[in-house]
Short mmCIF file of C-alpha atoms in Angstrom, two decimals:
data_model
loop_
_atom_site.label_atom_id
_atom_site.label_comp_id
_atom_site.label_asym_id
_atom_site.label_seq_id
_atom_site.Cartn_x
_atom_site.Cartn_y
_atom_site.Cartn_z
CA UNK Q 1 0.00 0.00 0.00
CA UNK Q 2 1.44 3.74 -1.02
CA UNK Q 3 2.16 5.51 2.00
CA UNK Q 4 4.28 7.87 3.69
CA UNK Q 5 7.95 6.20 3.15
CA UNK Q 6 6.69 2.72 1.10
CA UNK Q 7 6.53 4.92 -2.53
CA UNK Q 8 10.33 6.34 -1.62
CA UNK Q 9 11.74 2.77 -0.36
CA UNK Q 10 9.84 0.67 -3.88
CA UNK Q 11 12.08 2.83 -5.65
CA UNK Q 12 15.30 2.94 -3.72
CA UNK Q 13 14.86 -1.14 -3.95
CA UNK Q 14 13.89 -1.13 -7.69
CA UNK Q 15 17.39 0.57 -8.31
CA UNK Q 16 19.46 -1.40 -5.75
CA UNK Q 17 20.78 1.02 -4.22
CA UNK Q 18 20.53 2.86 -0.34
CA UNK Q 19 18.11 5.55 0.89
CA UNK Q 20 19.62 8.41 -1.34
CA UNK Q 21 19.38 12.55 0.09
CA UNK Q 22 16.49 13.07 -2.45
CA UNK Q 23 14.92 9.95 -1.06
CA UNK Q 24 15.58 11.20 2.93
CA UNK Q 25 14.06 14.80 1.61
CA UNK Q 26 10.88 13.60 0.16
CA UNK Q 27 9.93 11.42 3.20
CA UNK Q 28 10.80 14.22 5.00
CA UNK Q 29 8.55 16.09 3.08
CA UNK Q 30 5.45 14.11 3.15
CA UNK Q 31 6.11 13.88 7.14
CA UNK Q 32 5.48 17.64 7.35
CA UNK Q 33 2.48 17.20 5.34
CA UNK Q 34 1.62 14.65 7.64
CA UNK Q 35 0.75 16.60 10.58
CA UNK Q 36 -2.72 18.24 9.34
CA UNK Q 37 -4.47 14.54 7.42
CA UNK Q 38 -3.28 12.87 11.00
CA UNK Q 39 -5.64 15.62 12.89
CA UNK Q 40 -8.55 15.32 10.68
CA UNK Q 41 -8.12 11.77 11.08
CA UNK Q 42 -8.09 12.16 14.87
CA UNK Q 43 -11.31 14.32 14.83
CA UNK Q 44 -12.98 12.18 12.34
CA UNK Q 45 -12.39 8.92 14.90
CA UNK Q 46 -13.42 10.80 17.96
CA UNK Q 47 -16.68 11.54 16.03
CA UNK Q 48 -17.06 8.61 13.52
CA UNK Q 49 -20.53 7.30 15.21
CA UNK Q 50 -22.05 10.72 15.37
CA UNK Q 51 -20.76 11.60 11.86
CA UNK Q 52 -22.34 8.32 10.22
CA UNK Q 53 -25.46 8.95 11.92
CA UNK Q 54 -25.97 12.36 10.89
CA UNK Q 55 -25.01 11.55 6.89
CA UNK Q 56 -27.33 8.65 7.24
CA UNK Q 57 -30.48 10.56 8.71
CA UNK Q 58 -29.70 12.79 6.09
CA UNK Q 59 -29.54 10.33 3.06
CA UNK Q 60 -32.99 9.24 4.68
CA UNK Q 61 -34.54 12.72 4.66
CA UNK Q 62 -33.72 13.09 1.56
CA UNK Q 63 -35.14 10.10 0.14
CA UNK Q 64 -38.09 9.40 2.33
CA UNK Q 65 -39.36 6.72 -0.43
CA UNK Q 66 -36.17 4.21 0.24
CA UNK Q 67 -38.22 3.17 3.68
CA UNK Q 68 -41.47 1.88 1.48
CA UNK Q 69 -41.74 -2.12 1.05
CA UNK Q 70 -39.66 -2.86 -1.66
CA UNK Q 71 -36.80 -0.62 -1.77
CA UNK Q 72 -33.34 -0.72 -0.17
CA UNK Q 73 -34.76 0.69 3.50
CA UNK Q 74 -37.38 -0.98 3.50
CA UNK Q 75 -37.08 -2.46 6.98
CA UNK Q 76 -35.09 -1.81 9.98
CA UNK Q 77 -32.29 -4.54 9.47
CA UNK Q 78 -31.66 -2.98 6.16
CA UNK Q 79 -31.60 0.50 7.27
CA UNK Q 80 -28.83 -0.77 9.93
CA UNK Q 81 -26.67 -1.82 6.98
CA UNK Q 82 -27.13 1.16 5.33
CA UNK Q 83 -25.51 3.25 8.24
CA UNK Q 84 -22.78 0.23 8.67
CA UNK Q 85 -21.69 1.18 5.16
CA UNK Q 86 -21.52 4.84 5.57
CA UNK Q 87 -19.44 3.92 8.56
CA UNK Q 88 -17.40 1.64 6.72
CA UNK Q 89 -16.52 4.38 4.26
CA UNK Q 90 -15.73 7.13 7.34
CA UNK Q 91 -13.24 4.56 8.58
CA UNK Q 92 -12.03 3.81 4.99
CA UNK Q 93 -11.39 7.71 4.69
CA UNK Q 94 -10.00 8.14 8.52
CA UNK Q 95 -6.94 5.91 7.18
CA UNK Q 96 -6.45 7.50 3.84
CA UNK Q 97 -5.67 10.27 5.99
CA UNK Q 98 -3.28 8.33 7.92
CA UNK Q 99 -1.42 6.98 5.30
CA UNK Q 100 -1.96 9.97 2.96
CA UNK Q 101 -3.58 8.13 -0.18
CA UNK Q 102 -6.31 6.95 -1.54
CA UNK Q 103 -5.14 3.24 -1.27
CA UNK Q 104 -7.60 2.04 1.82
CA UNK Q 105 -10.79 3.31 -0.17
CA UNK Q 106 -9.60 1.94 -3.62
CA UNK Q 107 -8.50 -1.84 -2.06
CA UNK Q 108 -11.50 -2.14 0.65
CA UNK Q 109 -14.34 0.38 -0.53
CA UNK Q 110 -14.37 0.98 -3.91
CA UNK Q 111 -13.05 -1.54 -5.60
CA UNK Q 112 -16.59 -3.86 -7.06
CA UNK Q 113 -18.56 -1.79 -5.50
CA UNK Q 114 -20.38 -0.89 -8.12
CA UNK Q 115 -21.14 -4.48 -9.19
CA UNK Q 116 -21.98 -5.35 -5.58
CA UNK Q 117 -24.29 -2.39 -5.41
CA UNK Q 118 -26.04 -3.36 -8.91
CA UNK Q 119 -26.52 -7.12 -8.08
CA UNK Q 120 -27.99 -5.69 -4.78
CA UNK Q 121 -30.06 -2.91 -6.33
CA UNK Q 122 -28.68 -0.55 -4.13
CA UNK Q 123 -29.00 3.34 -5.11
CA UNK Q 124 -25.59 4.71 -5.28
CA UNK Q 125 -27.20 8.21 -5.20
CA UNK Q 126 -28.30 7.82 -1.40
CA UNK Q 127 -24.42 6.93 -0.35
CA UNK Q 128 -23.45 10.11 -2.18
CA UNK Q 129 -25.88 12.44 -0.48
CA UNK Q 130 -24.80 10.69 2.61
CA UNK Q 131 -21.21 11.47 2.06
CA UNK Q 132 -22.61 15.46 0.44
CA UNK Q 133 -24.03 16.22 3.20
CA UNK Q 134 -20.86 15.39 5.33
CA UNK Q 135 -18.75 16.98 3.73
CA UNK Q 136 -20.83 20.31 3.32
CA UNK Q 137 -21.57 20.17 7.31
CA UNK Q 138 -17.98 19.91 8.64
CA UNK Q 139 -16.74 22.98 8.93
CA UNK Q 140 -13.33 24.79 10.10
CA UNK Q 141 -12.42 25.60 13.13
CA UNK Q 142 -15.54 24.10 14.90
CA UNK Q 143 -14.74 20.45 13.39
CA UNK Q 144 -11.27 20.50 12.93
CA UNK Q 145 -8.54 23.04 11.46
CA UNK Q 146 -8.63 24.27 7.64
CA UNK Q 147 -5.63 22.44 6.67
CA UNK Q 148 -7.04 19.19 8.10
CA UNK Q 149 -10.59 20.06 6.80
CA UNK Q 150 -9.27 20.71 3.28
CA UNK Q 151 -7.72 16.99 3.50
CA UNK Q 152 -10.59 15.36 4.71
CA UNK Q 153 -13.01 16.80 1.94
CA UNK Q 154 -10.63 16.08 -0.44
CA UNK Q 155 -11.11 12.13 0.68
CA UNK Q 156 -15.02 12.58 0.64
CA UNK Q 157 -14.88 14.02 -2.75
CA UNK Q 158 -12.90 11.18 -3.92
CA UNK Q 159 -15.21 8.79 -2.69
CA UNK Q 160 -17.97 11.49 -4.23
CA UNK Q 161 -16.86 10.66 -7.70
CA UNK Q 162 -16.07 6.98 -7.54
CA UNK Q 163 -19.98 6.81 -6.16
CA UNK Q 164 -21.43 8.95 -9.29
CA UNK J 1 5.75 -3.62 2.09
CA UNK J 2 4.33 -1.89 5.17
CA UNK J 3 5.43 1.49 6.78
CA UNK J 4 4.42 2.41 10.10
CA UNK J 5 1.49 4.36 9.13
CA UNK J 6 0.08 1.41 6.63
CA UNK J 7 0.88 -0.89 9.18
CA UNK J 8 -1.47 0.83 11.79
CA UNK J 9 -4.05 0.98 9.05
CA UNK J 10 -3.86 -2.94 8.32
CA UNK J 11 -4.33 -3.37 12.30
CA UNK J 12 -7.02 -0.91 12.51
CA UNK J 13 -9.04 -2.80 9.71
CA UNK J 14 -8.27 -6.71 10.97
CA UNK J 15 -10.64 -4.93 13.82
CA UNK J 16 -12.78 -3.02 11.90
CA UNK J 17 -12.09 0.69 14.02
CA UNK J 18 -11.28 4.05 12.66
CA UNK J 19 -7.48 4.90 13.85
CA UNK J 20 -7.96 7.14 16.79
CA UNK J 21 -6.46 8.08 20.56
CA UNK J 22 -3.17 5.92 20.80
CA UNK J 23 -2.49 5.06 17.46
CA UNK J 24 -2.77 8.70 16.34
CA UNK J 25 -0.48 9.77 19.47
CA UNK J 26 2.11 7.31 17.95
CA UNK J 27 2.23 8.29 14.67
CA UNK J 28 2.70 12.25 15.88
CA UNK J 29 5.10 10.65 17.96
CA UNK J 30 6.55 9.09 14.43
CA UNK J 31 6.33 12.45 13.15
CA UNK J 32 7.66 14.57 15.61
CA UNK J 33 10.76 12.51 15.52
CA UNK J 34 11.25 12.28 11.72
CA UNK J 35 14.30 14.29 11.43
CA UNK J 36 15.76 11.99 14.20
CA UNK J 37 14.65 9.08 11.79
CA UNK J 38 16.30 10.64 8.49
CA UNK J 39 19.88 11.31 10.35
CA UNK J 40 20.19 7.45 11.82
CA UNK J 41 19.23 6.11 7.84
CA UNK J 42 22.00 8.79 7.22
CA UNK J 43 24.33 7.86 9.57
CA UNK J 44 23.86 3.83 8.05
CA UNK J 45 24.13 4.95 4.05
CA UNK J 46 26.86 7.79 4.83
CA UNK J 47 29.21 4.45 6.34
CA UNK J 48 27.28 1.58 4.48
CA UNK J 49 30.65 0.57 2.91
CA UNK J 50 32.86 1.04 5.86
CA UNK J 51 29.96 -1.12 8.03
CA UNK J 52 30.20 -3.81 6.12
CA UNK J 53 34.20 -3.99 5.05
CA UNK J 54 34.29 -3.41 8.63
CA UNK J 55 32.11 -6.09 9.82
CA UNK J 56 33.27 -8.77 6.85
CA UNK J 57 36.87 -8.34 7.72
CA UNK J 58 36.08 -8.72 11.56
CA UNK J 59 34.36 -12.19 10.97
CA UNK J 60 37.24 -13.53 9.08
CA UNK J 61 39.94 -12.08 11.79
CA UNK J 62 37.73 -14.39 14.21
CA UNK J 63 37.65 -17.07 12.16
CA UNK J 64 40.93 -17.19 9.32
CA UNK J 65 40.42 -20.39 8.09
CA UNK J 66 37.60 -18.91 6.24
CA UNK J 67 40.01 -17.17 4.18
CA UNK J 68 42.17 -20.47 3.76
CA UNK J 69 42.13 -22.54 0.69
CA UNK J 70 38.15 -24.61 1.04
CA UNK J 71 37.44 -21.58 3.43
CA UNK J 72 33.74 -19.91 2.57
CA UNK J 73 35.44 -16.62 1.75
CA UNK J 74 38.04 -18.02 -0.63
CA UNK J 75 38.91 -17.58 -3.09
CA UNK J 76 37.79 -13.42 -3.68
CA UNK J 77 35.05 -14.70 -6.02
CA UNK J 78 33.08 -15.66 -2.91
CA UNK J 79 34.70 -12.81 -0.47
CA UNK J 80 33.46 -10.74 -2.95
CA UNK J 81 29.91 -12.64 -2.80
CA UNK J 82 30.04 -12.41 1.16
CA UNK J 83 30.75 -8.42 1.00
CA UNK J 84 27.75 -7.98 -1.89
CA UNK J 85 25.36 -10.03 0.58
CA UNK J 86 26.59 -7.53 3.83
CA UNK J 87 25.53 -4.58 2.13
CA UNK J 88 21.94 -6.10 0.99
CA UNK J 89 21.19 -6.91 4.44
CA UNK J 90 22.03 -3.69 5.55
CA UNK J 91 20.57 -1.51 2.55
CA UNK J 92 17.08 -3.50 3.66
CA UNK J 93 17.47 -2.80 6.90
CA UNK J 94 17.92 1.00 6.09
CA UNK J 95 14.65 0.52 4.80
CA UNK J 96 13.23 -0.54 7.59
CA UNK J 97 14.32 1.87 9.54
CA UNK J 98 13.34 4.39 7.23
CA UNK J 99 9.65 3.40 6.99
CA UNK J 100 9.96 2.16 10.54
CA UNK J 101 8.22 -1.16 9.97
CA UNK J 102 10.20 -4.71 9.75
CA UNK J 103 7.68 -5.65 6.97
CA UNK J 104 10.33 -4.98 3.99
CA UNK J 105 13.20 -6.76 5.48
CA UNK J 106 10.98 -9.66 6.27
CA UNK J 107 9.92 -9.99 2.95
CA UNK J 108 12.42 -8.95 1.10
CA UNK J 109 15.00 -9.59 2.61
CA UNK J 110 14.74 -12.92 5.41
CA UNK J 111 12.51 -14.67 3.80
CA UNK J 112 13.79 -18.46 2.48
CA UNK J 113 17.42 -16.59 3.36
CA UNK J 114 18.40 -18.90 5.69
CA UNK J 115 17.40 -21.97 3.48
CA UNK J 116 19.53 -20.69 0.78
CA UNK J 117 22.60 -20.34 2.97
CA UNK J 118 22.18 -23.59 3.97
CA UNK J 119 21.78 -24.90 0.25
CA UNK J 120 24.81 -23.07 -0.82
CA UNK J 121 26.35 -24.07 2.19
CA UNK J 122 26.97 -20.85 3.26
CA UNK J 123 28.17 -20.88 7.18
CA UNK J 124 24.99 -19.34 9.35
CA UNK J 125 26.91 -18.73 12.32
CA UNK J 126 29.53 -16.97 10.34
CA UNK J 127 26.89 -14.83 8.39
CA UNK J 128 25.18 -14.02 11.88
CA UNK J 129 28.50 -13.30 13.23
CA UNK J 130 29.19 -10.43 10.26
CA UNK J 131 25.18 -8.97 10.98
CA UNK J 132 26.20 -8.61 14.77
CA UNK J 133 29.25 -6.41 14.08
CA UNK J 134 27.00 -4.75 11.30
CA UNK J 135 24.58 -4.31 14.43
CA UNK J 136 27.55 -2.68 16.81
CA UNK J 137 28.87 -0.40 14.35
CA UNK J 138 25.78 1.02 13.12
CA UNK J 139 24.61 1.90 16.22
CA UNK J 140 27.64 3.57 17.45
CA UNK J 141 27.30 5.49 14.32
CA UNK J 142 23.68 6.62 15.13
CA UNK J 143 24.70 7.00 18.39
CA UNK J 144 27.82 9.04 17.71
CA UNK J 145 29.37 6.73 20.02
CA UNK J 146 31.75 5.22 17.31
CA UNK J 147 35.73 5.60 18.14
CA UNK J 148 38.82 5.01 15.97
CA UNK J 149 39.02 2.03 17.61
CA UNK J 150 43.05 0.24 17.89
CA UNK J 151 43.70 1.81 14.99
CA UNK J 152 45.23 5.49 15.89
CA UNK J 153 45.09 6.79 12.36
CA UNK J 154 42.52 5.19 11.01
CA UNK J 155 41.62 7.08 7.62
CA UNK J 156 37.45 6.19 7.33
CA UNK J 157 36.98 7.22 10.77
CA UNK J 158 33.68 9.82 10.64
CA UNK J 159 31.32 11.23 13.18
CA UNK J 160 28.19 12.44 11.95
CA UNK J 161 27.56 16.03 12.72
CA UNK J 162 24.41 15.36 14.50
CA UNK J 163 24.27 16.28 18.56
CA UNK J 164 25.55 13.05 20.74
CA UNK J 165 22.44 11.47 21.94
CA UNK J 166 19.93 12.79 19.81
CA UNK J 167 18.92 9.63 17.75
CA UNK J 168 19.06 7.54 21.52
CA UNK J 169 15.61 6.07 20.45
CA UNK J 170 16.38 5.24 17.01
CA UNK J 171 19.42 3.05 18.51
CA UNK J 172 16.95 0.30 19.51
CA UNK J 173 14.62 0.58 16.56
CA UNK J 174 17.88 -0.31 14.60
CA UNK J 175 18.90 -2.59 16.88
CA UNK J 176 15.81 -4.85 17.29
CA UNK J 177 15.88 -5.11 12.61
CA UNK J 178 19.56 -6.16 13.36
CA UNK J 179 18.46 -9.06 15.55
CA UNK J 180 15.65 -9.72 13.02
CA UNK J 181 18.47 -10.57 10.64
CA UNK J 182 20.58 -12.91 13.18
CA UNK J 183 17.81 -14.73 14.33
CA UNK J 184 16.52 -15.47 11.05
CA UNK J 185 19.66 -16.78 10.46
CA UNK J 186 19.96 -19.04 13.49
#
């Protein structure tokens, strides 16, 4: 998985050779970058249950119709699943912050997903409001700091798109 | 290959939880102490050559008749062999040092090492031998502990320019990839 030092060290091996200067400086840099995801990340696990309820009730408001018999809410073992996933994706994005890459939510959340969510008949439009509505609520500095905010939306937009 | 922030992420998943409290205080920790970090994988590269010349020649010094006719190292085609394999062990341990997770030494490196030793009958205890003085002169280099030893004029000697003391907690980080590498081996 690409993170922090693994992208410099791949490349250090692939060429034989020791950690060079430019190697030491660019984990260097990504550690000073590293400071503001592992915040959000912090703030996003200390809230993480709250968080998932909130995009969920909001996914529901939304689309009122997903609780009639028939469609993906339609009872309340189903609507638990719905706000598992939603979780699962939270968590998915709390450690692309820590590792600083969008390799947790490609391998484990987005990957088949859209073939899972077809055979299931699942809308993939309620996940996205879900994940809208989080992303337009959290806010700087009530939630977290800008820096931090900036790299946690830029994880929910990610997931955003590979939902559309 | 794992680093230590991937690594906390595989853990955090094989339980399902977000990464939060401790494991965040760890990896500021990680953080906080990077430049540390970056000057002990300096203080390895900036020697590699003289750490493992060093620790080759020190093995056979113990042990001569390796250097005798039917002797492991002889003739230089396999000295030669012995000094390329000390300086991949230590470049992966560099590694793991640098991303501060064994994972890329273990794989990488360790794994089905010891079995080919054996099959090339390669001496284990020998090998382990060269990785412990690998291990002492390392650390003395992180540690800026490292002396001219009984040689008065010795030409390689270098101290790194880093304050005495400073990479103390990197020592047994280092340390602990250096026994990785002899108890694989034993």
């Amino acid at each position: 998985m690409k993170s922090v030092a693994t992208t410099v060290v791949t490349a250090a091996d692939a060429a034989g050779r020791f950690p060079s200067q430019n190697d030491l400086e660019a984990v260097q840099g990504n550690i000073q970058r590293a400071a503001a995801r592992l915040e959000a990340a912090e703030k996003l696990a200390a809230g993480l249950d709250k968080v998932t309820k909130e995009a969920g009730d909001a996914c529901f408001n939304k689309y009122p119709y997903l609780r009639q018999p028939g469609e993906a809410g339609e009872n309340q073992t189903k609507v638990d699943k719905c706000y598992r996933d939603l979780g699962h994706y939270l968590r998915l994005i709390n450690y692309c912050l820590v590792v600083g890459g969008t390799g947790p939510l490609d391998e484990w959340g987005i990957a088949g997903a859209r073939e899972v969510y077809r055979t299931l008949r699942l809308p993939t439009a309620a996940y996205v409001e879900a994940l809208t509505y989080t992303r337009d609520r959290a806010c700087s500095p009530r939630d977290m700091s800008p820096q931090a905010l900036n790299e946690f939306k830029a994880y929910l937009d990610y997931a955003i798109n590979a939902l559309s | 290959m794992l680093d230590a922030f991937s690594r906390a992420v595989i853990s955090a998943d094989a339980k399902t939880a977000a990464i939060g409290g401790g494991e965040i205080a760890a990896l500021k920790g990680f953080i906080a102490e990077g430049n540390k970090r970056l000057d002990a994988v300096n203080a390895i590269t900036s020697n590699a050559s003289c750490i493992v010349s060093d620790a080759v020649t020190g093995m056979i010094c113990e042990n001569t008749g390796l250097i005798q006719a039917g002797g492991n190292c002889y003739p230089n085609r396999r000295m030669a062999a012995c000094l390329r394999d000390g300086e991949i062990v230590l470049r992966y341990i560099s590694y793991a040092l640098l991303a501060g997770d064994a994972s890329v030494l273990d794989d990488r490196c360790l794994n089905g090492l010891k079995e080919t030793y054996v099959a090339l009958g390669v001496p284990l205890q020998s090998a382990a031998r060269a990785v412990s003085i690998m291990k002492a002169s390392s650390t003395a280099h992180i540690n800026e502990t490292n002396t001219t030893g009984t040689n008065p004029v010795e030409t390689r000697f270098r101290k790194m320019e880093t304050v005495q003391g400073d990479c103390s907690a990197l020592v047994a980080e280092a340390a602990s990839y250096f026994d990785r590498v002899i108890s694989a081996l034993s």
